[in-house]
């Protein structure tokens, strides 16, 4: 039964005892400040709460949902494999929200397991988390959310995956104690109940889709159920809910790229949500959706032009493997003969022959490796992906 209370509940606080662990190297002032109780967030349950949004918020959310669906249909209708491209751009943008930046080339190298960049490796892990969110969209329960988080961090922080956090976490204020943090999420003993409530809320069908996903995302970020990776997992959850509601069916529209254009506004909207103002996060996600679609359309257009240019350069039978390699390069702009062999199912000799043909006309350039482990790059695609990222960082473009 949905509660008829008119106001969205604000997050309160509750006192919790602080037990300092290992002896810390700190000043006397810091040590004194970290003694005694601290206050952790007391997060309201929302599964049965009536969602009341202003007419203006509902209108902009509806417009944004329609725009997402329209672009999703456009991208899904193209012959080129834009689903994989947009999934990677969303994963890279979501990572950048957490200040984990990596160039398109470093991400492509990480996909080949040839990058020393930790950030690039985390972006590739975020692709796996996004894939898990989309795959599990039809059953977004607690185990599905844990699976998204595990896909994100199983390689870099395996000790954090497999369940909810069992420790207090906090945001800002230093690593010494939560006493002066900007925000202290709920105590870990409240997390299981809050996540069960969030899953119930996510399963509702009486809330408009984009508003539903935005509020669930804000509640997730407020609960902060994991020791690390909450932001990226929470944005993966948002995509899972958009897919479950059929707002998107074909691609992961890079909404996080839209958020990058106004990060201060995004974080302020999360704060206002915790103050009992859900309209703020719905409007922030709607605005991000419009920016994401505009930027996504620009990227798709650039890649279509690149593909058309390649078609004009390469002369081969319609069934020649070189055409499949061209399509593969739009998704994976750095390749080896082995990666092409595995991706399109041809012999390594045929793969190398196609690579050589593309190199002869300037589609590919050799960038690393000796005779046996050569790496080739599609420079135009890398430039288009980096241009997409640069546009995302600008509030207006």
Tab-separated table of C-alpha atoms in Angstrom:
chain	number	residue	atom	x	y	z
A	1	UNK	CA	0.000	0.000	0.000
A	2	UNK	CA	1.382	3.386	-1.032
A	3	UNK	CA	1.602	5.979	1.732
A	4	UNK	CA	-0.347	9.177	1.064
A	5	UNK	CA	2.060	11.420	3.011
A	6	UNK	CA	2.524	14.496	0.862
A	7	UNK	CA	6.158	15.321	1.614
A	8	UNK	CA	9.111	13.207	0.543
A	9	UNK	CA	10.971	12.248	3.727
A	10	UNK	CA	14.283	13.942	4.442
A	11	UNK	CA	17.280	11.986	5.670
A	12	UNK	CA	17.824	12.364	9.406
A	13	UNK	CA	20.750	11.375	11.600
A	14	UNK	CA	21.308	9.121	14.564
A	15	UNK	CA	24.165	8.943	17.086
A	16	UNK	CA	26.577	6.046	16.821
A	17	UNK	CA	29.558	5.216	19.053
A	18	UNK	CA	32.961	5.550	17.426
A	19	UNK	CA	35.591	2.922	18.080
A	20	UNK	CA	38.969	3.876	16.717
A	21	UNK	CA	40.879	0.949	15.253
A	22	UNK	CA	44.617	0.842	14.784
A	23	UNK	CA	46.669	3.568	16.518
A	24	UNK	CA	46.704	6.570	14.213
A	25	UNK	CA	49.458	9.029	13.421
A	26	UNK	CA	47.639	12.306	14.011
A	27	UNK	CA	47.788	15.563	15.903
A	28	UNK	CA	46.325	15.888	19.376
A	29	UNK	CA	43.559	18.068	17.955
A	30	UNK	CA	42.595	15.362	15.445
A	31	UNK	CA	42.660	12.701	18.143
A	32	UNK	CA	40.417	14.757	20.440
A	33	UNK	CA	37.996	15.481	17.594
A	34	UNK	CA	37.596	11.771	16.886
A	35	UNK	CA	36.414	10.797	20.350
A	36	UNK	CA	32.825	9.979	21.226
A	37	UNK	CA	29.718	9.604	19.179
A	38	UNK	CA	29.356	10.581	15.546
A	39	UNK	CA	26.108	10.972	13.617
A	40	UNK	CA	25.228	8.600	10.779
A	41	UNK	CA	22.438	9.138	8.280
A	42	UNK	CA	19.049	7.773	9.236
A	43	UNK	CA	17.618	6.999	5.804
A	44	UNK	CA	13.816	6.681	5.441
A	45	UNK	CA	12.238	3.698	3.731
A	46	UNK	CA	10.640	4.624	0.387
A	47	UNK	CA	9.126	1.413	-1.032
A	48	UNK	CA	5.587	2.444	-0.090
A	49	UNK	CA	6.043	6.198	-0.284
A	50	UNK	CA	3.866	8.153	-2.707
A	51	UNK	CA	6.012	9.958	-5.286
A	52	UNK	CA	4.752	13.495	-5.794
A	53	UNK	CA	6.647	15.646	-8.266
A	54	UNK	CA	5.848	19.088	-9.644
A	55	UNK	CA	4.102	19.271	-13.035
A	56	UNK	CA	7.194	20.974	-14.449
A	57	UNK	CA	9.444	18.121	-13.283
A	58	UNK	CA	7.089	15.487	-14.676
A	59	UNK	CA	6.989	17.307	-18.014
A	60	UNK	CA	10.770	17.570	-18.405
A	61	UNK	CA	11.195	13.940	-17.321
A	62	UNK	CA	8.620	12.815	-19.879
A	63	UNK	CA	10.336	14.825	-22.624
A	64	UNK	CA	13.710	13.344	-21.653
A	65	UNK	CA	12.319	9.798	-21.651
A	66	UNK	CA	10.930	10.291	-25.153
A	67	UNK	CA	14.269	11.686	-26.359
A	68	UNK	CA	16.153	8.724	-24.880
A	69	UNK	CA	13.777	6.279	-26.544
A	70	UNK	CA	14.038	8.102	-29.866
A	71	UNK	CA	17.835	8.054	-29.845
A	72	UNK	CA	17.884	4.441	-28.670
A	73	UNK	CA	15.760	3.491	-31.688
A	74	UNK	CA	17.975	5.505	-34.041
A	75	UNK	CA	21.218	3.966	-32.786
A	76	UNK	CA	19.718	0.490	-32.765
A	77	UNK	CA	18.655	0.792	-36.406
A	78	UNK	CA	22.118	1.576	-37.749
A	79	UNK	CA	24.167	-1.221	-39.287
A	80	UNK	CA	27.288	-0.272	-37.356
A	81	UNK	CA	27.697	-1.764	-33.829
A	82	UNK	CA	26.872	1.382	-31.886
A	83	UNK	CA	25.584	-0.488	-28.828
A	84	UNK	CA	29.121	-1.478	-27.835
A	85	UNK	CA	30.493	1.985	-28.607
A	86	UNK	CA	27.894	3.787	-26.506
A	87	UNK	CA	28.277	1.282	-23.692
A	88	UNK	CA	31.977	2.087	-23.516
A	89	UNK	CA	31.398	5.842	-23.628
A	90	UNK	CA	28.858	5.561	-20.790
A	91	UNK	CA	31.289	3.458	-18.745
A	92	UNK	CA	34.146	5.893	-19.337
A	93	UNK	CA	31.958	8.886	-18.447
A	94	UNK	CA	30.607	7.231	-15.278
A	95	UNK	CA	34.199	6.520	-14.232
A	96	UNK	CA	35.157	10.132	-14.938
A	97	UNK	CA	32.422	11.331	-12.583
A	98	UNK	CA	34.555	9.592	-9.923
A	99	UNK	CA	37.686	11.359	-11.291
A	100	UNK	CA	38.916	8.167	-12.965
A	101	UNK	CA	40.024	9.510	-16.345
A	102	UNK	CA	41.585	7.602	-19.223
A	103	UNK	CA	42.009	8.367	-22.914
A	104	UNK	CA	40.220	6.309	-25.538
A	105	UNK	CA	43.568	4.795	-26.527
A	106	UNK	CA	44.376	3.695	-22.976
A	107	UNK	CA	40.933	2.111	-22.632
A	108	UNK	CA	41.387	0.295	-25.934
A	109	UNK	CA	44.810	-0.938	-24.781
A	110	UNK	CA	43.255	-2.135	-21.525
A	111	UNK	CA	40.720	-4.142	-23.523
A	112	UNK	CA	43.696	-5.877	-25.145
A	113	UNK	CA	45.274	-6.328	-21.695
A	114	UNK	CA	48.142	-4.097	-22.846
A	115	UNK	CA	47.634	-1.023	-20.636
A	116	UNK	CA	49.474	-0.114	-17.444
A	117	UNK	CA	46.872	2.554	-16.636
A	118	UNK	CA	44.845	1.590	-13.528
A	119	UNK	CA	42.125	4.036	-14.543
A	120	UNK	CA	41.788	2.452	-17.988
A	121	UNK	CA	41.503	-0.967	-16.401
A	122	UNK	CA	38.754	0.355	-14.115
A	123	UNK	CA	36.864	1.745	-17.118
A	124	UNK	CA	36.957	-1.702	-18.730
A	125	UNK	CA	35.691	-3.176	-15.455
A	126	UNK	CA	32.885	-0.602	-15.509
A	127	UNK	CA	31.903	-1.869	-18.954
A	128	UNK	CA	31.418	-5.290	-17.351
A	129	UNK	CA	29.286	-3.756	-14.591
A	130	UNK	CA	27.122	-2.012	-17.189
A	131	UNK	CA	26.756	-5.244	-19.135
A	132	UNK	CA	25.669	-6.979	-15.937
A	133	UNK	CA	23.111	-4.242	-15.228
A	134	UNK	CA	21.585	-4.572	-18.693
A	135	UNK	CA	21.633	-8.374	-18.600
A	136	UNK	CA	19.906	-8.388	-15.206
A	137	UNK	CA	17.393	-5.640	-16.031
A	138	UNK	CA	14.455	-8.032	-15.903
A	139	UNK	CA	15.263	-9.085	-12.326
A	140	UNK	CA	16.759	-6.148	-10.448
A	141	UNK	CA	16.905	-7.715	-7.006
A	142	UNK	CA	19.563	-7.509	-4.308
A	143	UNK	CA	21.691	-10.256	-5.836
A	144	UNK	CA	21.602	-8.495	-9.198
A	145	UNK	CA	22.955	-5.296	-7.645
A	146	UNK	CA	25.672	-7.262	-5.858
A	147	UNK	CA	26.524	-8.900	-9.198
A	148	UNK	CA	26.896	-5.481	-10.871
A	149	UNK	CA	29.259	-4.394	-8.115
A	150	UNK	CA	31.224	-7.634	-8.351
A	151	UNK	CA	31.665	-7.181	-12.112
A	152	UNK	CA	33.045	-3.711	-11.387
A	153	UNK	CA	35.541	-4.524	-8.626
A	154	UNK	CA	36.282	-8.263	-8.713
A	155	UNK	CA	39.645	-7.657	-10.401
A	156	UNK	CA	40.806	-4.515	-8.580
A	157	UNK	CA	39.279	-4.950	-5.093
A	158	UNK	CA	38.012	-8.534	-4.637
A	159	UNK	CA	37.877	-8.063	-0.847
A	160	UNK	CA	35.032	-5.540	-1.321
A	161	UNK	CA	32.684	-7.699	-3.406
A	162	UNK	CA	30.113	-10.378	-2.691
A	163	UNK	CA	27.800	-8.550	-0.290
A	164	UNK	CA	26.902	-5.315	1.460
A	165	UNK	CA	29.489	-3.371	3.422
A	166	UNK	CA	30.224	-4.386	7.012
A	167	UNK	CA	31.846	-1.119	8.084
A	168	UNK	CA	30.975	2.539	8.415
A	169	UNK	CA	31.946	4.673	5.434
A	170	UNK	CA	31.885	8.437	4.994
A	171	UNK	CA	32.427	11.072	2.315
A	172	UNK	CA	34.908	13.891	2.832
A	173	UNK	CA	36.431	15.030	6.096
A	174	UNK	CA	39.540	12.876	5.809
A	175	UNK	CA	40.169	9.189	6.410
A	176	UNK	CA	40.730	9.444	10.166
A	177	UNK	CA	37.126	9.380	11.423
A	178	UNK	CA	33.577	10.295	10.319
A	179	UNK	CA	33.162	13.090	12.841
A	180	UNK	CA	33.734	15.941	10.369
A	181	UNK	CA	32.664	14.241	7.139
A	182	UNK	CA	30.521	15.990	4.525
A	183	UNK	CA	28.126	13.032	4.534
A	184	UNK	CA	28.020	9.880	6.640
A	185	UNK	CA	25.844	7.151	5.058
A	186	UNK	CA	23.776	4.900	7.326
A	187	UNK	CA	25.478	2.509	9.711
A	188	UNK	CA	26.202	-0.810	8.052
A	189	UNK	CA	23.716	-2.691	10.213
A	190	UNK	CA	20.919	-0.733	8.494
A	191	UNK	CA	22.088	-1.451	4.936
A	192	UNK	CA	20.391	-4.857	4.341
A	193	UNK	CA	16.963	-3.542	5.305
A	194	UNK	CA	17.392	-0.358	3.291
A	195	UNK	CA	18.507	-2.265	0.198
A	196	UNK	CA	15.563	-4.655	0.479
A	197	UNK	CA	13.313	-1.584	0.623
A	198	UNK	CA	15.067	-0.018	-2.387
A	199	UNK	CA	14.570	-3.190	-4.439
A	200	UNK	CA	10.858	-3.085	-3.574
A	201	UNK	CA	10.737	0.549	-4.704
A	202	UNK	CA	12.563	-0.345	-7.939
A	203	UNK	CA	9.921	-2.969	-8.651
A	204	UNK	CA	7.035	-0.491	-8.616
A	205	UNK	CA	5.154	0.300	-11.826
A	206	UNK	CA	3.242	3.410	-10.735
A	207	UNK	CA	6.101	5.920	-11.088
A	208	UNK	CA	7.111	7.448	-14.473
A	209	UNK	CA	10.167	5.584	-15.725
A	210	UNK	CA	12.884	8.241	-15.747
A	211	UNK	CA	11.742	9.733	-12.432
A	212	UNK	CA	11.608	6.217	-10.980
A	213	UNK	CA	15.179	5.448	-12.063
A	214	UNK	CA	16.525	8.833	-10.890
A	215	UNK	CA	14.978	8.520	-7.413
A	216	UNK	CA	16.181	4.922	-7.052
A	217	UNK	CA	19.672	6.078	-8.041
A	218	UNK	CA	19.633	8.877	-5.446
A	219	UNK	CA	18.401	6.503	-2.744
A	220	UNK	CA	21.137	4.026	-3.658
A	221	UNK	CA	23.818	6.721	-3.416
A	222	UNK	CA	22.396	7.795	-0.054
A	223	UNK	CA	22.514	4.249	1.318
A	224	UNK	CA	26.031	3.772	-0.118
A	225	UNK	CA	25.802	-0.014	0.365
A	226	UNK	CA	29.376	-0.902	-0.638
A	227	UNK	CA	32.790	0.140	0.695
A	228	UNK	CA	33.774	1.395	-2.794
A	229	UNK	CA	32.308	1.661	-6.282
A	230	UNK	CA	28.933	3.046	-5.206
A	231	UNK	CA	28.741	5.835	-7.788
A	232	UNK	CA	29.503	3.623	-10.770
A	233	UNK	CA	27.244	0.834	-9.531
A	234	UNK	CA	24.452	3.312	-8.837
A	235	UNK	CA	24.624	4.697	-12.366
A	236	UNK	CA	24.646	1.132	-13.724
A	237	UNK	CA	21.474	0.544	-11.700
A	238	UNK	CA	19.932	3.622	-13.321
A	239	UNK	CA	20.601	2.110	-16.753
A	240	UNK	CA	19.232	-1.235	-15.674
A	241	UNK	CA	15.987	0.424	-14.618
A	242	UNK	CA	15.706	2.397	-17.876
A	243	UNK	CA	16.149	-0.878	-19.770
A	244	UNK	CA	13.607	-2.662	-17.546
A	245	UNK	CA	11.069	0.088	-18.259
A	246	UNK	CA	11.715	-0.104	-22.042
A	247	UNK	CA	12.924	3.494	-22.168
A	248	UNK	CA	15.973	1.967	-23.845
A	249	UNK	CA	16.110	-1.365	-25.645
A	250	UNK	CA	19.166	-1.290	-27.877
A	251	UNK	CA	21.916	0.877	-26.399
A	252	UNK	CA	23.141	2.374	-23.138
A	253	UNK	CA	22.638	6.070	-23.849
A	254	UNK	CA	25.620	7.777	-22.157
A	255	UNK	CA	23.676	9.613	-19.450
A	256	UNK	CA	26.817	9.895	-17.303
A	257	UNK	CA	28.373	11.949	-20.100
A	258	UNK	CA	25.471	14.341	-19.636
A	259	UNK	CA	26.119	14.499	-15.904
A	260	UNK	CA	29.758	15.437	-16.536
A	261	UNK	CA	28.668	18.757	-18.015
A	262	UNK	CA	27.321	19.878	-14.620
A	263	UNK	CA	28.867	17.787	-11.855
A	264	UNK	CA	28.228	20.457	-9.243
A	265	UNK	CA	24.553	20.402	-10.172
A	266	UNK	CA	24.463	16.610	-9.984
A	267	UNK	CA	26.010	16.486	-6.507
A	268	UNK	CA	23.782	19.353	-5.345
A	269	UNK	CA	20.745	17.418	-6.605
A	270	UNK	CA	21.788	14.399	-4.523
A	271	UNK	CA	22.096	16.678	-1.484
A	272	UNK	CA	18.679	18.189	-2.113
A	273	UNK	CA	17.196	14.706	-2.490
A	274	UNK	CA	18.483	13.929	1.014
A	275	UNK	CA	16.773	17.094	2.198
A	276	UNK	CA	13.422	15.799	0.975
A	277	UNK	CA	13.390	17.353	-2.527
A	278	UNK	CA	13.220	14.519	-5.101
A	279	UNK	CA	12.429	16.904	-7.977
A	280	UNK	CA	16.072	17.994	-7.993
A	281	UNK	CA	17.573	14.620	-8.918
A	282	UNK	CA	14.835	13.905	-11.469
A	283	UNK	CA	15.531	17.217	-13.203
A	284	UNK	CA	19.310	16.640	-13.054
A	285	UNK	CA	18.996	13.238	-14.713
A	286	UNK	CA	16.536	14.592	-17.299
A	287	UNK	CA	18.887	17.453	-18.190
A	288	UNK	CA	21.776	14.973	-18.409
A	289	UNK	CA	19.721	12.818	-20.767
A	290	UNK	CA	19.237	15.711	-23.204
A	291	UNK	CA	22.981	16.484	-23.179
A	292	UNK	CA	23.810	12.801	-23.557
A	293	UNK	CA	21.564	12.375	-26.588
A	294	UNK	CA	22.996	15.451	-28.303
A	295	UNK	CA	26.554	14.284	-27.696
A	296	UNK	CA	25.717	10.699	-28.613
A	297	UNK	CA	24.189	11.798	-31.913
A	298	UNK	CA	27.325	13.807	-32.694
A	299	UNK	CA	29.509	10.753	-31.992
A	300	UNK	CA	27.337	8.437	-34.075
A	301	UNK	CA	27.424	10.920	-36.961
A	302	UNK	CA	31.222	11.178	-36.811
A	303	UNK	CA	31.606	7.409	-36.759
A	304	UNK	CA	29.219	7.004	-39.687
A	305	UNK	CA	31.310	9.481	-41.675
A	306	UNK	CA	34.473	7.584	-40.750
A	307	UNK	CA	32.921	4.264	-41.809
A	308	UNK	CA	31.762	5.773	-45.126
A	309	UNK	CA	35.273	7.069	-45.762
A	310	UNK	CA	36.709	3.615	-45.134
A	311	UNK	CA	34.193	2.056	-47.508
A	312	UNK	CA	35.374	4.419	-50.238
A	313	UNK	CA	39.016	3.457	-49.616
A	314	UNK	CA	38.696	-0.315	-49.377
A	315	UNK	CA	37.839	-2.331	-52.457
A	316	UNK	CA	37.021	-5.963	-51.767
A	317	UNK	CA	34.351	-8.590	-52.362
A	318	UNK	CA	31.218	-8.083	-50.284
A	319	UNK	CA	31.933	-11.254	-48.326
A	320	UNK	CA	35.596	-10.434	-47.658
A	321	UNK	CA	36.680	-10.504	-44.016
A	322	UNK	CA	38.115	-6.984	-44.294
A	323	UNK	CA	34.580	-5.590	-44.101
A	324	UNK	CA	33.985	-7.356	-40.779
A	325	UNK	CA	37.288	-5.995	-39.517
A	326	UNK	CA	36.169	-2.452	-40.395
A	327	UNK	CA	32.993	-2.926	-38.357
A	328	UNK	CA	35.033	-4.352	-35.486
A	329	UNK	CA	37.306	-1.286	-35.486
A	330	UNK	CA	34.385	1.011	-34.718
A	331	UNK	CA	33.979	-0.872	-31.430
A	332	UNK	CA	37.644	-1.679	-30.781
A	333	UNK	CA	39.940	0.899	-32.361
A	334	UNK	CA	43.109	-0.922	-31.272
A	335	UNK	CA	43.608	-4.459	-32.552
A	336	UNK	CA	46.100	-7.259	-32.979
A	337	UNK	CA	45.876	-10.132	-35.435
A	338	UNK	CA	44.946	-12.368	-32.514
A	339	UNK	CA	42.165	-10.069	-31.242
A	340	UNK	CA	40.691	-9.840	-34.745
A	341	UNK	CA	40.879	-13.614	-35.124
A	342	UNK	CA	38.965	-14.119	-31.879
A	343	UNK	CA	36.424	-11.380	-32.610
A	344	UNK	CA	35.340	-12.250	-36.153
A	345	UNK	CA	36.213	-15.930	-36.356
A	346	UNK	CA	38.817	-16.036	-39.130
A	347	UNK	CA	42.293	-17.502	-39.215
A	348	UNK	CA	45.167	-15.393	-37.948
A	349	UNK	CA	46.571	-15.289	-41.479
A	350	UNK	CA	43.276	-13.914	-42.819
A	351	UNK	CA	43.113	-11.435	-39.957
A	352	UNK	CA	46.617	-10.157	-40.677
A	353	UNK	CA	45.849	-9.921	-44.390
A	354	UNK	CA	42.823	-7.722	-43.632
A	355	UNK	CA	44.862	-5.587	-41.233
A	356	UNK	CA	47.582	-5.130	-43.865
A	357	UNK	CA	44.987	-4.103	-46.460
A	358	UNK	CA	43.557	-1.498	-44.060
A	359	UNK	CA	47.034	-0.249	-43.192
A	360	UNK	CA	47.863	0.199	-46.887
A	361	UNK	CA	45.029	2.697	-47.326
A	362	UNK	CA	45.627	4.498	-44.013
A	363	UNK	CA	42.694	3.130	-41.996
A	364	UNK	CA	45.097	1.497	-39.545
A	365	UNK	CA	48.483	2.588	-38.229
A	366	UNK	CA	50.991	0.396	-36.440
A	367	UNK	CA	51.617	1.791	-32.958
A	368	UNK	CA	53.488	-0.881	-30.978
A	369	UNK	CA	54.959	-4.343	-30.924
A	370	UNK	CA	57.414	-6.404	-32.885
A	371	UNK	CA	56.734	-8.740	-35.757
A	372	UNK	CA	54.619	-11.146	-33.703
A	373	UNK	CA	52.794	-8.829	-31.274
A	374	UNK	CA	51.985	-5.804	-33.387
A	375	UNK	CA	49.210	-3.423	-32.287
A	376	UNK	CA	47.324	-1.368	-34.843
A	377	UNK	CA	45.104	1.647	-34.223
A	378	UNK	CA	42.234	3.314	-36.052
A	379	UNK	CA	43.294	6.877	-35.283
A	380	UNK	CA	40.086	8.485	-36.588
A	381	UNK	CA	37.923	6.443	-34.204
A	382	UNK	CA	40.132	7.244	-31.213
A	383	UNK	CA	39.920	10.951	-32.089
A	384	UNK	CA	36.119	10.776	-32.304
A	385	UNK	CA	35.893	9.069	-28.900
A	386	UNK	CA	38.211	11.618	-27.298
A	387	UNK	CA	36.188	14.443	-28.878
A	388	UNK	CA	33.028	12.953	-27.366
A	389	UNK	CA	34.694	12.954	-23.934
A	390	UNK	CA	35.868	16.559	-24.361
A	391	UNK	CA	32.355	17.707	-25.292
A	392	UNK	CA	30.924	15.879	-22.268
A	393	UNK	CA	33.151	17.875	-19.922
A	394	UNK	CA	31.808	21.185	-21.217
A	395	UNK	CA	28.559	22.571	-19.874
A	396	UNK	CA	27.724	23.869	-23.360
A	397	UNK	CA	29.145	22.998	-26.753
